[in-house]
Amino acid sequence: MERDGMEGNNLLHFLDTPSAHYRLNCDGFEAENDADDRSDASDPDPANSRELLECLLNQPANKFCADCGIPDPKWAALPFGAFICIKCSGTHRSLGVHISKVISVNLDEWTDEEVHCLAESGGNSVVNTRYEAFLPENKKIKQDCSTEERNDFIRKKYQFQQFVCDPQFSCPLPLNKKHAQDKHQQHNSNKHGFGHAFRNSWRKKDSDSKGLKKMSDVGMIEFVGLIKVNILKGTDLAVRDVMSSDPYVMINLGHQSMKTKVIKNTLNPIWNERLMLSIPDPIPPLKLQVFDKDTFSSDDRMGEADVDIRPLIAATKEHENSTINELTELYRWSASEDSNGVLAKDSVICIANGKVKQEITLKLQNVERGELEIEIECVPLSQ
């Protein structure tokens, strides 16, 4: 729904970073709720968050991907408030969470705050009115466009915001304020609890051109699905402080990186934290690294391990339309026969309720001791 004539067509309002725009929506929602609470604290919540999310999906403009028009999008680019398809979600993920945070409508658990912030942004119609205001005729990508065309369009639309202003006028983005904005965003992200995603460093000016080239290369990658990595717990980890450690886990898949929260002062941390990455083609190994968080020096290494996710992907494709409801074991790898010495226990791929998962307990490598327990699940593009 258009609000107040797009705020008087003040396009400069939309030249702020997407995260700042999202922050304004969140803050506005919180302030509005606080006012409502003060006016009548006894009023019940007017709608369930899941029902509100379904209501947003059923709006006409939100029934098609905001970027390419594919019907029935099941993903959301939360900073912008756009509903997108899984193909476009891969490119959004490659932009980095400081630009676009992608959440699955069905696979992720939404907080009330996330749902209402999405509602406040206005949906696909408002997003495209803003970010395609001066899109040249016939330049909108189509459903059957190539990967290169999809990536190029999405980067121009969201990262560089080339279609926000009339190209006849000078309307540069405030790139010189990027570092300050990122710091402010990181503080705000922690405030709202939107995860602990790893950010690539752009601190050195002489590496800017290399960084942009690397981002461009990432955008050319074809994604074959998604992998959910549930970091469960660590056991008997190495000591890196005086008597203990402050461990966290970083995962890498191709050019993508994410990390868990830091667990203070323990050698047996319990994270139970789920991270999600896009699976590029060709499929690289999933790399896991454990670090000890230090305040005044670089973080200390506490071991690492690589996981070949190709067997899980193959099993997922094989049983994609399975109707098996009971927990059923599909494959088992014996720790005693592991030539790489990575498995601490037998690893099992099993299926239940149509979901194929693999449980793995890893012996951390290049460290004196420590194990890491994870569970991984592959989500094919068809979902």
mmCIF file of C-alpha atoms in Angstrom:
data_model
loop_
_atom_site.group_PDB
_atom_site.id
_atom_site.type_symbol
_atom_site.label_atom_id
_atom_site.label_comp_id
_atom_site.label_asym_id
_atom_site.label_seq_id
_atom_site.Cartn_x
_atom_site.Cartn_y
_atom_site.Cartn_z
ATOM 1 C CA MET A 1 0.000 0.000 0.000
ATOM 2 C CA GLU A 2 1.370 3.422 -0.969
ATOM 3 C CA ARG A 3 1.756 5.682 2.075
ATOM 4 C CA ASP A 4 1.159 9.420 1.925
ATOM 5 C CA GLY A 5 2.127 9.752 -1.713
ATOM 6 C CA MET A 6 5.477 8.048 -1.155
ATOM 7 C CA GLU A 7 6.348 10.603 1.514
ATOM 8 C CA GLY A 8 6.090 13.500 -0.872
ATOM 9 C CA ASN A 9 8.228 11.740 -3.525
ATOM 10 C CA ASN A 10 11.296 12.552 -1.483
ATOM 11 C CA LEU A 11 13.602 10.154 -3.307
ATOM 12 C CA LEU A 12 16.587 11.217 -1.275
ATOM 13 C CA HIS A 13 14.939 9.420 1.649
ATOM 14 C CA PHE A 14 15.492 6.149 -0.177
ATOM 15 C CA LEU A 15 19.156 6.833 -0.924
ATOM 16 C CA ASP A 16 19.977 5.853 2.617
ATOM 17 C CA THR A 17 21.242 2.307 3.073
ATOM 18 C CA PRO A 18 18.621 -0.468 3.020
ATOM 19 C CA SER A 19 19.509 -1.341 6.590
ATOM 20 C CA ALA A 20 18.878 2.228 7.678
ATOM 21 C CA HIS A 21 15.506 2.218 5.921
ATOM 22 C CA TYR A 22 14.675 -1.061 7.640
ATOM 23 C CA ARG A 23 15.853 0.383 10.957
ATOM 24 C CA LEU A 24 13.479 3.312 10.553
ATOM 25 C CA ASN A 25 10.600 0.914 9.954
ATOM 26 C CA CYS A 26 11.514 -1.174 13.003
ATOM 27 C CA ASP A 27 11.893 1.836 15.248
ATOM 28 C CA GLY A 28 8.631 3.241 13.983
ATOM 29 C CA PHE A 29 6.865 -0.017 14.676
ATOM 30 C CA GLU A 30 8.313 -0.203 18.184
ATOM 31 C CA ALA A 31 7.335 3.376 18.944
ATOM 32 C CA GLU A 32 3.827 2.751 17.645
ATOM 33 C CA ASN A 33 3.486 -0.381 19.761
ATOM 34 C CA ASP A 34 4.794 1.412 22.828
ATOM 35 C CA ALA A 35 2.176 4.111 22.322
ATOM 36 C CA ASP A 36 -0.524 1.479 21.916
ATOM 37 C CA ASP A 37 0.633 -0.283 25.069
ATOM 38 C CA ARG A 38 0.457 2.957 27.043
ATOM 39 C CA SER A 39 -2.981 3.801 25.702
ATOM 40 C CA ASP A 40 -4.518 0.416 26.494
ATOM 41 C CA ALA A 41 -2.279 -2.209 28.036
ATOM 42 C CA SER A 42 -5.145 -4.704 28.196
ATOM 43 C CA ASP A 43 -5.627 -4.915 24.418
ATOM 44 C CA PRO A 44 -4.626 -8.363 23.069
ATOM 45 C CA ASP A 45 -2.296 -8.846 20.122
ATOM 46 C CA PRO A 46 -4.522 -8.219 17.063
ATOM 47 C CA ALA A 47 -3.030 -10.938 14.870
ATOM 48 C CA ASN A 48 -0.795 -13.936 15.019
ATOM 49 C CA SER A 49 2.547 -13.327 13.299
ATOM 50 C CA ARG A 50 2.204 -16.383 11.064
ATOM 51 C CA GLU A 51 -1.278 -15.265 10.010
ATOM 52 C CA LEU A 52 0.048 -11.783 9.255
ATOM 53 C CA LEU A 53 2.866 -13.283 7.189
ATOM 54 C CA GLU A 54 0.377 -15.379 5.205
ATOM 55 C CA CYS A 55 -1.777 -12.291 4.724
ATOM 56 C CA LEU A 56 1.201 -10.420 3.273
ATOM 57 C CA LEU A 57 1.974 -13.312 0.927
ATOM 58 C CA ASN A 58 -1.604 -13.268 -0.359
ATOM 59 C CA GLN A 59 -1.439 -9.644 -1.440
ATOM 60 C CA PRO A 60 -1.532 -9.544 -5.273
ATOM 61 C CA ALA A 61 1.889 -7.925 -5.773
ATOM 62 C CA ASN A 62 3.517 -10.344 -3.318
ATOM 63 C CA LYS A 63 2.367 -13.425 -5.218
ATOM 64 C CA PHE A 64 5.173 -12.873 -7.718
ATOM 65 C CA CYS A 65 8.900 -12.405 -7.190
ATOM 66 C CA ALA A 66 9.717 -8.702 -6.856
ATOM 67 C CA ASP A 67 12.748 -9.098 -9.125
ATOM 68 C CA CYS A 68 11.945 -11.609 -11.885
ATOM 69 C CA GLY A 69 8.193 -12.244 -11.564
ATOM 70 C CA ILE A 70 8.278 -15.973 -10.798
ATOM 71 C CA PRO A 71 4.958 -16.962 -9.150
ATOM 72 C CA ASP A 72 4.644 -18.025 -5.518
ATOM 73 C CA PRO A 73 7.845 -16.607 -3.957
ATOM 74 C CA LYS A 74 8.761 -18.217 -0.637
ATOM 75 C CA TRP A 75 11.643 -16.002 0.444
ATOM 76 C CA ALA A 76 11.884 -12.455 1.771
ATOM 77 C CA ALA A 77 14.660 -9.871 1.540
ATOM 78 C CA LEU A 78 14.022 -8.465 4.963
ATOM 79 C CA PRO A 79 15.846 -5.120 4.770
ATOM 80 C CA PHE A 80 13.796 -4.135 1.717
ATOM 81 C CA GLY A 81 10.546 -5.933 2.473
ATOM 82 C CA ALA A 82 10.491 -7.773 -0.868
ATOM 83 C CA PHE A 83 9.168 -11.267 -1.483
ATOM 84 C CA ILE A 84 11.527 -13.104 -3.865
ATOM 85 C CA CYS A 85 11.961 -16.522 -5.460
ATOM 86 C CA ILE A 86 14.673 -19.002 -4.503
ATOM 87 C CA LYS A 87 16.721 -18.203 -7.625
ATOM 88 C CA CYS A 88 16.872 -14.511 -6.771
ATOM 89 C CA SER A 89 17.467 -15.338 -3.101
ATOM 90 C CA GLY A 90 20.842 -16.815 -4.057
ATOM 91 C CA THR A 91 21.982 -13.493 -5.492
ATOM 92 C CA HIS A 92 20.586 -11.591 -2.507
ATOM 93 C CA ARG A 93 22.602 -13.837 -0.186
ATOM 94 C CA SER A 94 25.764 -13.169 -2.187
ATOM 95 C CA LEU A 95 25.327 -9.429 -1.561
ATOM 96 C CA GLY A 96 26.014 -10.013 2.131
ATOM 97 C CA VAL A 97 23.782 -9.532 5.147
ATOM 98 C CA HIS A 98 24.889 -5.900 5.437
ATOM 99 C CA ILE A 99 22.870 -5.311 2.236
ATOM 100 C CA SER A 100 20.205 -8.015 2.081
ATOM 101 C CA LYS A 101 19.139 -10.504 4.761
ATOM 102 C CA VAL A 102 17.223 -13.414 3.221
ATOM 103 C CA ILE A 103 14.679 -15.342 5.274
ATOM 104 C CA SER A 104 12.567 -18.313 4.195
ATOM 105 C CA VAL A 105 8.828 -18.002 4.647
ATOM 106 C CA ASN A 106 8.478 -21.711 5.442
ATOM 107 C CA LEU A 107 11.902 -22.868 6.656
ATOM 108 C CA ASP A 108 12.794 -20.118 9.133
ATOM 109 C CA GLU A 109 11.132 -19.145 12.392
ATOM 110 C CA TRP A 110 9.976 -15.525 12.218
ATOM 111 C CA THR A 111 9.876 -13.208 15.190
ATOM 112 C CA ASP A 112 6.966 -10.814 15.683
ATOM 113 C CA GLU A 113 9.339 -7.938 15.081
ATOM 114 C CA GLU A 114 10.530 -9.322 11.737
ATOM 115 C CA VAL A 115 6.983 -9.910 10.491
ATOM 116 C CA HIS A 116 5.756 -6.451 11.458
ATOM 117 C CA CYS A 117 8.830 -4.776 10.010
ATOM 118 C CA LEU A 118 8.148 -6.631 6.764
ATOM 119 C CA ALA A 119 4.561 -5.411 6.873
ATOM 120 C CA GLU A 120 5.663 -1.838 7.509
ATOM 121 C CA SER A 121 7.918 -1.834 4.426
ATOM 122 C CA GLY A 122 4.889 -2.128 2.140
ATOM 123 C CA GLY A 123 5.601 -5.283 0.141
ATOM 124 C CA ASN A 124 6.637 -5.747 -3.471
ATOM 125 C CA SER A 125 4.569 -2.929 -4.911
ATOM 126 C CA VAL A 126 6.218 -0.311 -2.683
ATOM 127 C CA VAL A 127 9.681 -1.859 -3.057
ATOM 128 C CA ASN A 128 9.498 -1.752 -6.845
ATOM 129 C CA THR A 129 8.047 1.754 -6.819
ATOM 130 C CA ARG A 130 11.136 2.846 -4.910
ATOM 131 C CA TYR A 131 13.933 0.781 -6.367
ATOM 132 C CA GLU A 132 12.641 0.651 -9.956
ATOM 133 C CA ALA A 133 11.390 4.242 -10.117
ATOM 134 C CA PHE A 134 13.617 5.030 -13.111
ATOM 135 C CA LEU A 135 14.153 1.550 -14.517
ATOM 136 C CA PRO A 136 14.604 1.804 -18.318
ATOM 137 C CA GLU A 137 11.875 0.216 -20.414
ATOM 138 C CA ASN A 138 12.338 -3.511 -21.128
ATOM 139 C CA LYS A 139 15.235 -3.761 -18.655
ATOM 140 C CA LYS A 140 13.303 -5.758 -16.037
ATOM 141 C CA ILE A 141 14.567 -9.337 -15.925
ATOM 142 C CA LYS A 142 12.240 -12.200 -16.812
ATOM 143 C CA GLN A 143 11.695 -15.577 -15.197
ATOM 144 C CA ASP A 144 13.885 -17.416 -17.718
ATOM 145 C CA CYS A 145 16.780 -14.949 -17.647
ATOM 146 C CA SER A 146 20.364 -16.165 -17.349
ATOM 147 C CA THR A 147 22.234 -16.274 -14.049
ATOM 148 C CA GLU A 148 24.441 -13.391 -15.190
ATOM 149 C CA GLU A 149 21.435 -11.229 -16.100
ATOM 150 C CA ARG A 150 19.744 -11.987 -12.766
ATOM 151 C CA ASN A 151 22.835 -11.140 -10.720
ATOM 152 C CA ASP A 152 23.576 -7.964 -12.680
ATOM 153 C CA PHE A 153 20.024 -6.660 -12.323
ATOM 154 C CA ILE A 154 19.710 -7.375 -8.593
ATOM 155 C CA ARG A 155 23.049 -5.734 -7.818
ATOM 156 C CA LYS A 156 22.117 -2.631 -9.784
ATOM 157 C CA LYS A 157 18.680 -2.493 -8.174
ATOM 158 C CA TYR A 158 19.600 -2.985 -4.512
ATOM 159 C CA GLN A 159 23.347 -2.668 -3.962
ATOM 160 C CA PHE A 160 24.009 0.296 -6.265
ATOM 161 C CA GLN A 161 20.401 1.597 -6.391
ATOM 162 C CA GLN A 162 20.837 2.708 -9.982
ATOM 163 C CA PHE A 163 17.114 2.922 -10.684
ATOM 164 C CA VAL A 164 16.137 5.083 -7.690
ATOM 165 C CA CYS A 165 17.010 8.435 -9.287
ATOM 166 C CA ASP A 166 16.566 9.940 -12.719
ATOM 167 C CA PRO A 167 19.924 9.263 -14.451
ATOM 168 C CA GLN A 168 19.814 12.804 -15.894
ATOM 169 C CA PHE A 169 20.523 14.185 -12.430
ATOM 170 C CA SER A 170 23.488 13.650 -10.187
ATOM 171 C CA CYS A 171 22.385 11.459 -7.328
ATOM 172 C CA PRO A 172 25.375 9.627 -5.885
ATOM 173 C CA LEU A 173 25.119 7.121 -3.081
ATOM 174 C CA PRO A 174 26.757 8.117 0.206
ATOM 175 C CA LEU A 175 29.563 5.576 -0.182
ATOM 176 C CA ASN A 176 31.926 7.667 1.931
ATOM 177 C CA LYS A 177 29.696 6.977 4.946
ATOM 178 C CA LYS A 178 29.645 3.237 4.480
ATOM 179 C CA HIS A 179 31.931 2.329 7.369
ATOM 180 C CA ALA A 180 30.031 4.458 9.873
ATOM 181 C CA GLN A 181 26.740 3.038 8.651
ATOM 182 C CA ASP A 182 28.005 -0.539 8.911
ATOM 183 C CA LYS A 183 29.120 0.028 12.489
ATOM 184 C CA HIS A 184 25.783 1.568 13.394
ATOM 185 C CA GLN A 185 23.978 -1.268 11.641
ATOM 186 C CA GLN A 186 26.003 -3.884 13.492
ATOM 187 C CA HIS A 187 25.067 -2.269 16.816
ATOM 188 C CA ASN A 188 21.412 -2.144 15.785
ATOM 189 C CA SER A 189 21.470 -5.717 14.502
ATOM 190 C CA ASN A 190 22.636 -6.931 17.892
ATOM 191 C CA LYS A 191 19.917 -4.871 19.506
ATOM 192 C CA HIS A 192 17.194 -6.553 17.468
ATOM 193 C CA GLY A 193 18.763 -10.025 17.604
ATOM 194 C CA PHE A 194 19.005 -10.738 13.894
ATOM 195 C CA GLY A 195 21.912 -13.168 14.129
ATOM 196 C CA HIS A 196 25.653 -12.967 14.090
ATOM 197 C CA ALA A 197 26.511 -13.026 10.405
ATOM 198 C CA PHE A 198 30.124 -12.629 9.407
ATOM 199 C CA ARG A 199 31.025 -9.465 7.503
ATOM 200 C CA ASN A 200 33.857 -9.319 5.005
ATOM 201 C CA SER A 201 36.339 -6.563 5.813
ATOM 202 C CA TRP A 202 36.535 -3.592 3.443
ATOM 203 C CA ARG A 203 38.821 -1.619 5.741
ATOM 204 C CA LYS A 204 41.813 -1.240 3.422
ATOM 205 C CA LYS A 205 41.283 1.346 0.738
ATOM 206 C CA ASP A 206 43.832 -0.257 -1.588
ATOM 207 C CA SER A 207 41.807 -3.486 -1.636
ATOM 208 C CA ASP A 208 38.484 -1.926 -2.652
ATOM 209 C CA SER A 209 38.861 -2.779 -6.342
ATOM 210 C CA LYS A 210 39.805 -6.379 -5.500
ATOM 211 C CA GLY A 211 36.822 -6.656 -3.180
ATOM 212 C CA LEU A 212 34.426 -5.394 -5.837
ATOM 213 C CA LYS A 213 35.853 -7.831 -8.373
ATOM 214 C CA LYS A 214 35.453 -10.687 -5.909
ATOM 215 C CA MET A 215 31.834 -9.720 -5.249
ATOM 216 C CA SER A 216 31.203 -9.624 -8.984
ATOM 217 C CA ASP A 217 32.682 -13.103 -9.363
ATOM 218 C CA VAL A 218 30.450 -14.406 -6.573
ATOM 219 C CA GLY A 219 27.423 -13.055 -8.381
ATOM 220 C CA MET A 220 28.146 -15.254 -11.401
ATOM 221 C CA ILE A 221 27.802 -18.485 -9.400
ATOM 222 C CA GLU A 222 24.823 -20.775 -10.027
ATOM 223 C CA PHE A 223 23.197 -22.054 -6.828
ATOM 224 C CA VAL A 224 21.703 -25.541 -6.640
ATOM 225 C CA GLY A 225 19.993 -25.313 -3.274
ATOM 226 C CA LEU A 226 20.427 -24.323 0.365
ATOM 227 C CA ILE A 227 22.060 -26.015 3.304
ATOM 228 C CA LYS A 228 20.930 -25.559 6.881
ATOM 229 C CA VAL A 229 23.764 -26.062 9.363
ATOM 230 C CA ASN A 230 22.693 -26.565 12.956
ATOM 231 C CA ILE A 231 25.714 -26.001 15.201
ATOM 232 C CA LEU A 232 24.786 -28.063 18.263
ATOM 233 C CA LYS A 233 27.666 -28.146 20.739
ATOM 234 C CA GLY A 234 31.378 -28.486 21.332
ATOM 235 C CA THR A 235 33.032 -30.973 23.665
ATOM 236 C CA ASP A 236 36.362 -30.756 25.498
ATOM 237 C CA LEU A 237 37.634 -27.840 23.434
ATOM 238 C CA ALA A 238 41.148 -26.483 23.743
ATOM 239 C CA VAL A 239 42.092 -23.896 26.379
ATOM 240 C CA ARG A 240 43.070 -20.565 24.844
ATOM 241 C CA ASP A 241 42.656 -18.212 27.816
ATOM 242 C CA VAL A 242 44.050 -18.785 31.315
ATOM 243 C CA MET A 243 41.712 -21.607 32.311
ATOM 244 C CA SER A 244 39.034 -21.691 29.634
ATOM 245 C CA SER A 245 37.979 -20.178 26.277
ATOM 246 C CA ASP A 246 35.265 -18.022 24.690
ATOM 247 C CA PRO A 247 34.464 -20.152 21.626
ATOM 248 C CA TYR A 248 32.441 -19.463 18.504
ATOM 249 C CA VAL A 249 32.127 -21.323 15.190
ATOM 250 C CA MET A 250 32.609 -19.915 11.711
ATOM 251 C CA ILE A 251 31.327 -21.811 8.675
ATOM 252 C CA ASN A 252 32.380 -21.284 5.060
ATOM 253 C CA LEU A 253 30.875 -22.559 1.823
ATOM 254 C CA GLY A 254 32.587 -21.141 -1.240
ATOM 255 C CA HIS A 255 32.661 -17.347 -0.831
ATOM 256 C CA GLN A 256 29.990 -17.348 1.909
ATOM 257 C CA SER A 257 30.768 -17.120 5.604
ATOM 258 C CA MET A 258 28.668 -17.009 8.756
ATOM 259 C CA LYS A 259 29.421 -17.380 12.439
ATOM 260 C CA THR A 260 27.653 -18.307 15.651
ATOM 261 C CA LYS A 261 27.385 -16.309 18.821
ATOM 262 C CA VAL A 262 30.243 -16.376 21.337
ATOM 263 C CA ILE A 263 29.790 -18.592 24.397
ATOM 264 C CA LYS A 264 31.755 -17.151 27.293
ATOM 265 C CA ASN A 265 34.131 -19.050 29.581
ATOM 266 C CA THR A 266 33.494 -22.690 28.647
ATOM 267 C CA LEU A 267 35.176 -25.645 26.973
ATOM 268 C CA ASN A 268 31.847 -27.414 26.409
ATOM 269 C CA PRO A 269 29.680 -24.782 24.687
ATOM 270 C CA ILE A 270 26.098 -25.421 23.626
ATOM 271 C CA TRP A 271 25.048 -23.260 20.679
ATOM 272 C CA ASN A 272 21.973 -24.927 19.144
ATOM 273 C CA GLU A 273 22.225 -22.254 16.475
ATOM 274 C CA ARG A 274 21.081 -22.737 12.886
ATOM 275 C CA LEU A 275 22.840 -21.040 9.990
ATOM 276 C CA MET A 276 21.846 -21.193 6.335
ATOM 277 C CA LEU A 277 23.976 -20.863 3.199
ATOM 278 C CA SER A 278 23.389 -21.214 -0.534
ATOM 279 C CA ILE A 279 24.997 -24.216 -2.212
ATOM 280 C CA PRO A 280 27.105 -23.156 -5.220
ATOM 281 C CA ASP A 281 27.857 -25.315 -8.238
ATOM 282 C CA PRO A 282 30.417 -26.933 -8.314
ATOM 283 C CA ILE A 283 29.839 -27.985 -4.721
ATOM 284 C CA PRO A 284 32.718 -27.147 -2.345
ATOM 285 C CA PRO A 285 33.278 -28.738 1.068
ATOM 286 C CA LEU A 286 31.641 -27.156 4.094
ATOM 287 C CA LYS A 287 34.435 -25.710 6.235
ATOM 288 C CA LEU A 288 34.032 -25.264 9.978
ATOM 289 C CA GLN A 289 36.469 -23.353 12.170
ATOM 290 C CA VAL A 290 36.336 -22.821 15.928
ATOM 291 C CA PHE A 291 37.835 -19.651 17.406
ATOM 292 C CA ASP A 292 38.398 -18.194 20.847
ATOM 293 C CA LYS A 293 37.118 -14.621 20.993
ATOM 294 C CA ASP A 294 39.715 -12.108 22.178
ATOM 295 C CA THR A 295 39.062 -8.449 22.919
ATOM 296 C CA PHE A 296 42.489 -6.918 22.532
ATOM 297 C CA SER A 297 44.152 -9.296 20.051
ATOM 298 C CA SER A 298 43.271 -11.469 17.085
ATOM 299 C CA ASP A 299 41.015 -14.443 17.820
ATOM 300 C CA ASP A 300 42.823 -17.709 18.572
ATOM 301 C CA ARG A 301 42.239 -20.830 16.497
ATOM 302 C CA MET A 302 40.681 -23.801 18.269
ATOM 303 C CA GLY A 303 40.548 -26.323 15.426
ATOM 304 C CA GLU A 304 38.828 -26.900 12.114
ATOM 305 C CA ALA A 305 37.166 -29.574 9.984
ATOM 306 C CA ASP A 306 35.881 -30.051 6.433
ATOM 307 C CA VAL A 307 32.622 -31.845 5.577
ATOM 308 C CA ASP A 308 31.775 -33.275 2.159
ATOM 309 C CA ILE A 309 28.095 -32.368 1.680
ATOM 310 C CA ARG A 310 27.687 -34.067 -1.703
ATOM 311 C CA PRO A 311 26.329 -37.366 -0.264
ATOM 312 C CA LEU A 312 23.655 -35.440 1.629
ATOM 313 C CA ILE A 313 22.687 -33.497 -1.510
ATOM 314 C CA ALA A 314 22.479 -36.719 -3.534
ATOM 315 C CA ALA A 315 20.313 -38.376 -0.863
ATOM 316 C CA THR A 316 18.046 -35.324 -0.737
ATOM 317 C CA LYS A 317 17.496 -35.380 -4.497
ATOM 318 C CA GLU A 318 16.877 -39.129 -4.437
ATOM 319 C CA HIS A 319 14.212 -38.873 -1.740
ATOM 320 C CA GLU A 320 12.817 -35.448 -2.646
ATOM 321 C CA ASN A 321 9.258 -36.735 -3.068
ATOM 322 C CA SER A 322 9.446 -39.379 -0.359
ATOM 323 C CA THR A 323 6.386 -40.074 1.785
ATOM 324 C CA ILE A 324 8.365 -41.756 4.582
ATOM 325 C CA ASN A 325 7.103 -40.452 7.916
ATOM 326 C CA GLU A 326 9.014 -42.595 10.402
ATOM 327 C CA LEU A 327 12.685 -41.976 11.086
ATOM 328 C CA THR A 328 14.579 -44.139 8.582
ATOM 329 C CA GLU A 329 18.323 -44.546 8.195
ATOM 330 C CA LEU A 330 19.545 -44.151 4.610
ATOM 331 C CA TYR A 331 23.334 -44.252 4.853
ATOM 332 C CA ARG A 332 25.952 -44.708 7.566
ATOM 333 C CA TRP A 333 29.649 -43.840 7.654
ATOM 334 C CA SER A 334 31.782 -45.667 10.216
ATOM 335 C CA ALA A 335 34.174 -43.548 12.262
ATOM 336 C CA SER A 336 36.610 -46.469 12.434
ATOM 337 C CA GLU A 337 36.814 -46.560 8.627
ATOM 338 C CA ASP A 338 37.223 -42.797 8.166
ATOM 339 C CA SER A 339 40.570 -42.426 6.396
ATOM 340 C CA ASN A 340 40.716 -38.690 7.149
ATOM 341 C CA GLY A 341 40.228 -39.160 10.872
ATOM 342 C CA VAL A 342 37.555 -36.445 11.017
ATOM 343 C CA LEU A 343 34.634 -38.489 12.372
ATOM 344 C CA ALA A 344 34.486 -38.896 16.142
ATOM 345 C CA LYS A 345 31.361 -41.084 15.861
ATOM 346 C CA ASP A 346 29.490 -42.860 13.078
ATOM 347 C CA SER A 347 27.722 -40.368 10.813
ATOM 348 C CA VAL A 348 24.180 -41.143 9.682
ATOM 349 C CA ILE A 349 21.976 -39.737 6.923
ATOM 350 C CA CYS A 350 18.335 -40.316 7.772
ATOM 351 C CA ILE A 351 14.911 -39.232 6.544
ATOM 352 C CA ALA A 352 11.715 -38.388 8.397
ATOM 353 C CA ASN A 353 8.665 -36.392 7.292
ATOM 354 C CA GLY A 354 10.259 -35.735 3.909
ATOM 355 C CA LYS A 355 13.389 -34.117 5.399
ATOM 356 C CA VAL A 356 16.821 -35.628 4.827
ATOM 357 C CA LYS A 357 19.367 -34.788 7.539
ATOM 358 C CA GLN A 358 22.877 -35.845 8.487
ATOM 359 C CA GLU A 359 24.209 -35.962 12.040
ATOM 360 C CA ILE A 360 27.982 -35.508 12.348
ATOM 361 C CA THR A 361 30.368 -35.421 15.312
ATOM 362 C CA LEU A 362 33.701 -34.040 14.129
ATOM 363 C CA LYS A 363 37.190 -34.365 15.549
ATOM 364 C CA LEU A 364 38.651 -30.907 15.224
ATOM 365 C CA GLN A 365 41.876 -30.887 13.227
ATOM 366 C CA ASN A 366 45.137 -28.953 13.768
ATOM 367 C CA VAL A 367 44.464 -28.627 17.481
ATOM 368 C CA GLU A 368 45.345 -30.642 20.565
ATOM 369 C CA ARG A 369 41.767 -31.714 21.306
ATOM 370 C CA GLY A 370 38.078 -30.991 20.833
ATOM 371 C CA GLU A 371 34.930 -32.253 19.096
ATOM 372 C CA LEU A 372 32.118 -30.400 17.336
ATOM 373 C CA GLU A 373 28.614 -31.788 16.886
ATOM 374 C CA ILE A 374 26.488 -30.539 13.986
ATOM 375 C CA GLU A 375 23.384 -31.466 11.997
ATOM 376 C CA ILE A 376 23.004 -30.510 8.341
ATOM 377 C CA GLU A 377 19.996 -30.502 6.030
ATOM 378 C CA CYS A 378 19.817 -29.803 2.302
ATOM 379 C CA VAL A 379 16.926 -27.810 0.825
ATOM 380 C CA PRO A 380 16.622 -28.275 -2.976
ATOM 381 C CA LEU A 381 15.596 -25.434 -5.289
ATOM 382 C CA SER A 382 12.206 -27.046 -5.877
ATOM 383 C CA GLN A 383 11.230 -26.187 -2.297
#
